[in-house]
Amino acid sequence: MKYCSHCGSDAVSFSIPEGDDRPRHLCGSCGAIHYINPRVIVGVLPYLGDRVLLCKRAIEPRLGLWTLPAGFMENGETSEQGALRESWEEARANIRVDDLYCVYDIPHINQVYLIYRGELLDQGHGPGPESLEVELFSEAEIPWQEIAFPIMSEALVHYWADRKTGQYPLHRGVIQRKL
Ligand code: ZN
C-alpha cells in the first residue's frame, strides 16, 4: 500500500501496531491501521440426477478450464446467498441448496472456500458473462485433466465417493502451496 485509503497521505509504513503481533500498513498521518484479511469464496456443487454442472471459464486465471460456479462473497449477503448468486451469474442455474459441503483453507493465497451442495431445479442453464460453456457431466465424463483449481477437483472427488454411500458429510481441508 503506497497511499492511505483513509486520508490519501503517502506516509504509510508496514510495521507492527502497538498491542498487535504482526505488521500492518500504518498511516503515519491519520493513524489508520489498514487490516487485510482473507477473502471468502462461495460456490455450489450443482447436481441433477447422476450428473454435475461445470462451467468453462471465460476469464483468467485458468481461462478455458472447468470449474464449479463460485466467486467472492459480497458484503451484505450470506454465504448461501452468495453461492446461489454465483450459480446464476456464471451458469444461469436455479438451485436448491442441500447443505454446506466443503470448507477449504488456502492459507498461502489468503482464501477460504465454502462450497455448498445443491440440486438443479430445472434443466435450464447456460453460460453467463464469465463462462464460455456450461455443461452437465456424469462421473465418467468429468474432464479431470481440465479442472481449473485443486479445490474443485477435491470437491468433485468427494462428491462421487459420497454418492455411492448416499451420505454427504462436511469435508474440510487445507490446500497447500505446491512445492
Ligand atoms: Zn491516513
mmCIF file of C-alpha atoms and ligand atoms in Angstrom:
data_model
loop_
_atom_site.group_PDB
_atom_site.id
_atom_site.type_symbol
_atom_site.label_atom_id
_atom_site.label_comp_id
_atom_site.label_asym_id
_atom_site.label_seq_id
_atom_site.Cartn_x
_atom_site.Cartn_y
_atom_site.Cartn_z
ATOM 1 C CA MET A 1 0.000 0.000 0.000
ATOM 2 C CA LYS A 2 1.509 3.321 -1.096
ATOM 3 C CA TYR A 3 -1.197 5.817 -0.160
ATOM 4 C CA CYS A 4 -3.539 5.757 2.808
ATOM 5 C CA SER A 5 -7.051 4.983 1.558
ATOM 6 C CA HIS A 6 -8.424 6.953 4.517
ATOM 7 C CA CYS A 7 -6.595 10.298 4.171
ATOM 8 C CA GLY A 8 -4.543 9.988 0.973
ATOM 9 C CA SER A 9 -1.207 10.523 2.697
ATOM 10 C CA ASP A 10 1.869 8.715 1.405
ATOM 11 C CA ALA A 11 3.224 8.304 4.949
ATOM 12 C CA VAL A 12 2.284 4.630 5.061
ATOM 13 C CA SER A 13 4.636 2.205 6.765
ATOM 14 C CA PHE A 14 4.476 -1.551 7.199
ATOM 15 C CA SER A 15 5.075 -2.155 10.870
ATOM 16 C CA ILE A 16 3.601 -3.731 13.977
ATOM 17 C CA PRO A 17 0.988 -1.528 15.654
ATOM 18 C CA GLU A 18 1.145 -1.171 19.421
ATOM 19 C CA GLY A 19 -0.569 -4.127 21.066
ATOM 20 C CA ASP A 20 -0.603 -6.166 17.832
ATOM 21 C CA ASP A 21 1.601 -9.117 16.929
ATOM 22 C CA ARG A 22 2.123 -8.740 13.190
ATOM 23 C CA PRO A 23 2.916 -5.952 10.747
ATOM 24 C CA ARG A 24 0.112 -3.890 9.174
ATOM 25 C CA HIS A 25 0.013 -0.936 6.833
ATOM 26 C CA LEU A 26 0.032 2.037 9.215
ATOM 27 C CA CYS A 27 -0.686 5.615 8.211
ATOM 28 C CA GLY A 28 1.750 7.991 9.872
ATOM 29 C CA SER A 29 -0.512 10.915 9.055
ATOM 30 C CA CYS A 30 -4.023 9.977 10.247
ATOM 31 C CA GLY A 31 -3.108 6.890 12.294
ATOM 32 C CA ALA A 32 -5.345 4.500 10.346
ATOM 33 C CA ILE A 33 -4.395 0.822 10.550
ATOM 34 C CA HIS A 34 -5.251 -0.955 7.297
ATOM 35 C CA TYR A 35 -6.110 -4.564 8.052
ATOM 36 C CA ILE A 36 -6.008 -7.034 5.185
ATOM 37 C CA ASN A 37 -7.749 -10.320 5.946
ATOM 38 C CA PRO A 38 -8.551 -13.475 3.986
ATOM 39 C CA ARG A 39 -11.279 -13.453 1.381
ATOM 40 C CA VAL A 40 -14.195 -15.849 1.284
ATOM 41 C CA ILE A 41 -15.105 -17.622 -1.949
ATOM 42 C CA VAL A 42 -18.566 -19.146 -2.077
ATOM 43 C CA GLY A 43 -19.799 -21.678 -4.582
ATOM 44 C CA VAL A 44 -22.048 -24.610 -5.325
ATOM 45 C CA LEU A 45 -21.595 -28.159 -6.489
ATOM 46 C CA PRO A 46 -24.789 -28.365 -8.567
ATOM 47 C CA TYR A 47 -26.151 -31.783 -9.480
ATOM 48 C CA LEU A 48 -29.073 -33.152 -11.453
ATOM 49 C CA GLY A 49 -29.654 -36.900 -11.419
ATOM 50 C CA ASP A 50 -26.264 -38.525 -11.826
ATOM 51 C CA ARG A 51 -24.584 -35.509 -13.370
ATOM 52 C CA VAL A 52 -22.918 -32.366 -12.022
ATOM 53 C CA LEU A 53 -22.756 -28.970 -13.624
ATOM 54 C CA LEU A 54 -19.439 -27.356 -14.532
ATOM 55 C CA CYS A 55 -18.590 -24.015 -16.104
ATOM 56 C CA LYS A 56 -15.807 -23.434 -18.613
ATOM 57 C CA ARG A 57 -14.060 -20.257 -17.532
ATOM 58 C CA ALA A 58 -14.189 -17.273 -19.898
ATOM 59 C CA ILE A 59 -11.809 -15.238 -17.730
ATOM 60 C CA GLU A 60 -8.322 -15.506 -16.306
ATOM 61 C CA PRO A 61 -6.965 -17.164 -14.316
ATOM 62 C CA ARG A 62 -7.349 -20.637 -15.820
ATOM 63 C CA LEU A 63 -9.315 -19.441 -18.833
ATOM 64 C CA GLY A 64 -10.786 -22.372 -20.769
ATOM 65 C CA LEU A 65 -10.680 -24.773 -17.824
ATOM 66 C CA TRP A 66 -13.694 -26.158 -15.989
ATOM 67 C CA THR A 67 -14.862 -25.180 -12.533
ATOM 68 C CA LEU A 68 -17.826 -25.229 -10.195
ATOM 69 C CA PRO A 69 -19.700 -21.925 -10.088
ATOM 70 C CA ALA A 70 -18.047 -19.858 -7.350
ATOM 71 C CA GLY A 71 -16.780 -16.382 -6.627
ATOM 72 C CA PHE A 72 -16.003 -13.796 -3.993
ATOM 73 C CA MET A 73 -18.653 -13.308 -1.351
ATOM 74 C CA GLU A 74 -20.135 -9.798 -1.374
ATOM 75 C CA ASN A 75 -20.854 -7.548 1.585
ATOM 76 C CA GLY A 76 -24.400 -7.799 2.885
ATOM 77 C CA GLU A 77 -25.125 -11.348 1.752
ATOM 78 C CA THR A 78 -24.961 -14.720 3.472
ATOM 79 C CA SER A 79 -22.569 -17.321 2.146
ATOM 80 C CA GLU A 80 -25.512 -19.346 0.835
ATOM 81 C CA GLN A 81 -26.969 -16.320 -0.945
ATOM 82 C CA GLY A 82 -23.558 -15.647 -2.462
ATOM 83 C CA ALA A 83 -23.251 -19.220 -3.677
ATOM 84 C CA LEU A 84 -26.676 -19.038 -5.340
ATOM 85 C CA ARG A 85 -25.858 -15.648 -6.855
ATOM 86 C CA GLU A 86 -22.659 -17.031 -8.372
ATOM 87 C CA SER A 87 -24.566 -20.018 -9.767
ATOM 88 C CA TRP A 88 -26.911 -17.669 -11.533
ATOM 89 C CA GLU A 89 -24.197 -15.270 -12.741
ATOM 90 C CA GLU A 90 -21.886 -17.953 -14.097
ATOM 91 C CA ALA A 91 -24.256 -20.758 -15.079
ATOM 92 C CA ARG A 92 -27.783 -19.305 -15.222
ATOM 93 C CA ALA A 93 -28.674 -22.159 -12.894
ATOM 94 C CA ASN A 94 -31.528 -22.254 -10.390
ATOM 95 C CA ILE A 95 -30.526 -24.353 -7.426
ATOM 96 C CA ARG A 96 -32.000 -25.569 -4.164
ATOM 97 C CA VAL A 97 -29.186 -25.815 -1.632
ATOM 98 C CA ASP A 98 -28.996 -29.063 0.354
ATOM 99 C CA ASP A 99 -26.197 -28.198 2.749
ATOM 100 C CA LEU A 100 -22.695 -26.874 3.188
ATOM 101 C CA TYR A 101 -20.408 -29.498 1.684
ATOM 102 C CA CYS A 102 -16.733 -28.428 1.583
ATOM 103 C CA VAL A 103 -14.718 -25.922 3.593
ATOM 104 C CA TYR A 104 -11.171 -25.386 2.374
ATOM 105 C CA ASP A 105 -8.491 -23.055 3.651
ATOM 106 C CA ILE A 106 -5.835 -21.910 1.200
ATOM 107 C CA PRO A 107 -3.507 -20.009 3.533
ATOM 108 C CA HIS A 108 -0.783 -19.161 1.025
ATOM 109 C CA ILE A 109 -3.215 -17.084 -1.042
ATOM 110 C CA ASN A 110 -5.347 -15.971 1.914
ATOM 111 C CA GLN A 111 -8.594 -17.557 0.760
ATOM 112 C CA VAL A 112 -11.337 -19.621 2.355
ATOM 113 C CA TYR A 113 -13.690 -21.627 0.137
ATOM 114 C CA LEU A 114 -17.228 -22.555 1.162
ATOM 115 C CA ILE A 115 -18.848 -24.946 -1.299
ATOM 116 C CA TYR A 116 -22.497 -25.904 -0.925
ATOM 117 C CA ARG A 117 -24.160 -28.923 -2.495
ATOM 118 C CA GLY A 118 -27.372 -28.184 -4.342
ATOM 119 C CA GLU A 119 -29.823 -29.701 -6.771
ATOM 120 C CA LEU A 120 -30.677 -28.010 -10.041
ATOM 121 C CA LEU A 121 -34.350 -27.122 -10.005
ATOM 122 C CA ASP A 122 -34.719 -27.488 -13.742
ATOM 123 C CA GLN A 123 -32.784 -28.343 -16.893
ATOM 124 C CA GLY A 124 -32.211 -24.683 -17.663
ATOM 125 C CA HIS A 125 -28.644 -23.465 -17.589
ATOM 126 C CA GLY A 126 -26.255 -21.625 -19.826
ATOM 127 C CA PRO A 127 -23.146 -19.501 -19.805
ATOM 128 C CA GLY A 128 -23.180 -16.160 -18.013
ATOM 129 C CA PRO A 129 -20.603 -13.486 -18.923
ATOM 130 C CA GLU A 130 -17.759 -15.259 -17.072
ATOM 131 C CA SER A 131 -18.329 -18.656 -18.697
ATOM 132 C CA LEU A 132 -17.702 -19.980 -22.200
ATOM 133 C CA GLU A 133 -19.823 -23.100 -21.748
ATOM 134 C CA VAL A 134 -21.911 -24.710 -19.048
ATOM 135 C CA GLU A 135 -22.479 -28.444 -19.144
ATOM 136 C CA LEU A 136 -23.678 -31.396 -17.104
ATOM 137 C CA PHE A 137 -21.162 -34.221 -16.693
ATOM 138 C CA SER A 138 -21.514 -37.786 -15.440
ATOM 139 C CA GLU A 139 -18.642 -39.178 -13.382
ATOM 140 C CA ALA A 140 -17.143 -40.836 -16.457
ATOM 141 C CA GLU A 141 -17.378 -37.604 -18.459
ATOM 142 C CA ILE A 142 -15.680 -35.257 -15.960
ATOM 143 C CA PRO A 143 -12.653 -33.618 -17.651
ATOM 144 C CA TRP A 144 -10.334 -34.326 -14.712
ATOM 145 C CA GLN A 145 -7.259 -33.003 -16.522
ATOM 146 C CA GLU A 146 -9.018 -29.720 -17.274
ATOM 147 C CA ILE A 147 -10.345 -28.722 -13.852
ATOM 148 C CA ALA A 148 -9.312 -25.164 -13.064
ATOM 149 C CA PHE A 149 -8.481 -25.368 -9.345
ATOM 150 C CA PRO A 150 -7.365 -28.147 -6.952
ATOM 151 C CA ILE A 151 -10.204 -27.316 -4.543
ATOM 152 C CA MET A 152 -12.736 -28.031 -7.283
ATOM 153 C CA SER A 153 -11.144 -31.378 -8.098
ATOM 154 C CA GLU A 154 -11.227 -32.314 -4.405
ATOM 155 C CA ALA A 155 -14.899 -31.374 -4.065
ATOM 156 C CA LEU A 156 -15.768 -33.457 -7.134
ATOM 157 C CA VAL A 157 -13.805 -36.472 -5.870
ATOM 158 C CA HIS A 158 -15.688 -36.267 -2.558
ATOM 159 C CA TYR A 159 -18.998 -35.961 -4.360
ATOM 160 C CA TRP A 160 -18.606 -39.066 -6.493
ATOM 161 C CA ALA A 161 -17.391 -41.082 -3.489
ATOM 162 C CA ASP A 162 -20.266 -39.868 -1.297
ATOM 163 C CA ARG A 163 -22.858 -40.590 -3.986
ATOM 164 C CA LYS A 164 -22.037 -44.275 -3.676
ATOM 165 C CA THR A 165 -22.941 -44.248 0.030
ATOM 166 C CA GLY A 166 -25.749 -41.674 -0.111
ATOM 167 C CA GLN A 167 -24.112 -39.791 2.789
ATOM 168 C CA TYR A 168 -22.739 -36.295 2.264
ATOM 169 C CA PRO A 169 -20.780 -35.235 5.354
ATOM 170 C CA LEU A 170 -18.997 -31.892 5.532
ATOM 171 C CA HIS A 171 -15.479 -32.127 4.140
ATOM 172 C CA ARG A 172 -12.717 -29.891 5.464
ATOM 173 C CA GLY A 173 -9.240 -29.449 4.176
ATOM 174 C CA VAL A 174 -6.241 -27.263 3.581
ATOM 175 C CA ILE A 175 -4.797 -26.709 0.134
ATOM 176 C CA GLN A 176 -1.054 -26.163 0.481
ATOM 177 C CA ARG A 177 1.255 -24.415 -1.888
ATOM 178 C CA LYS A 178 2.744 -26.846 -4.408
ATOM 179 C CA LEU A 179 6.456 -27.204 -3.674
HETATM 180 ZN ZN ZN B 1 -4.142 8.183 6.620
#
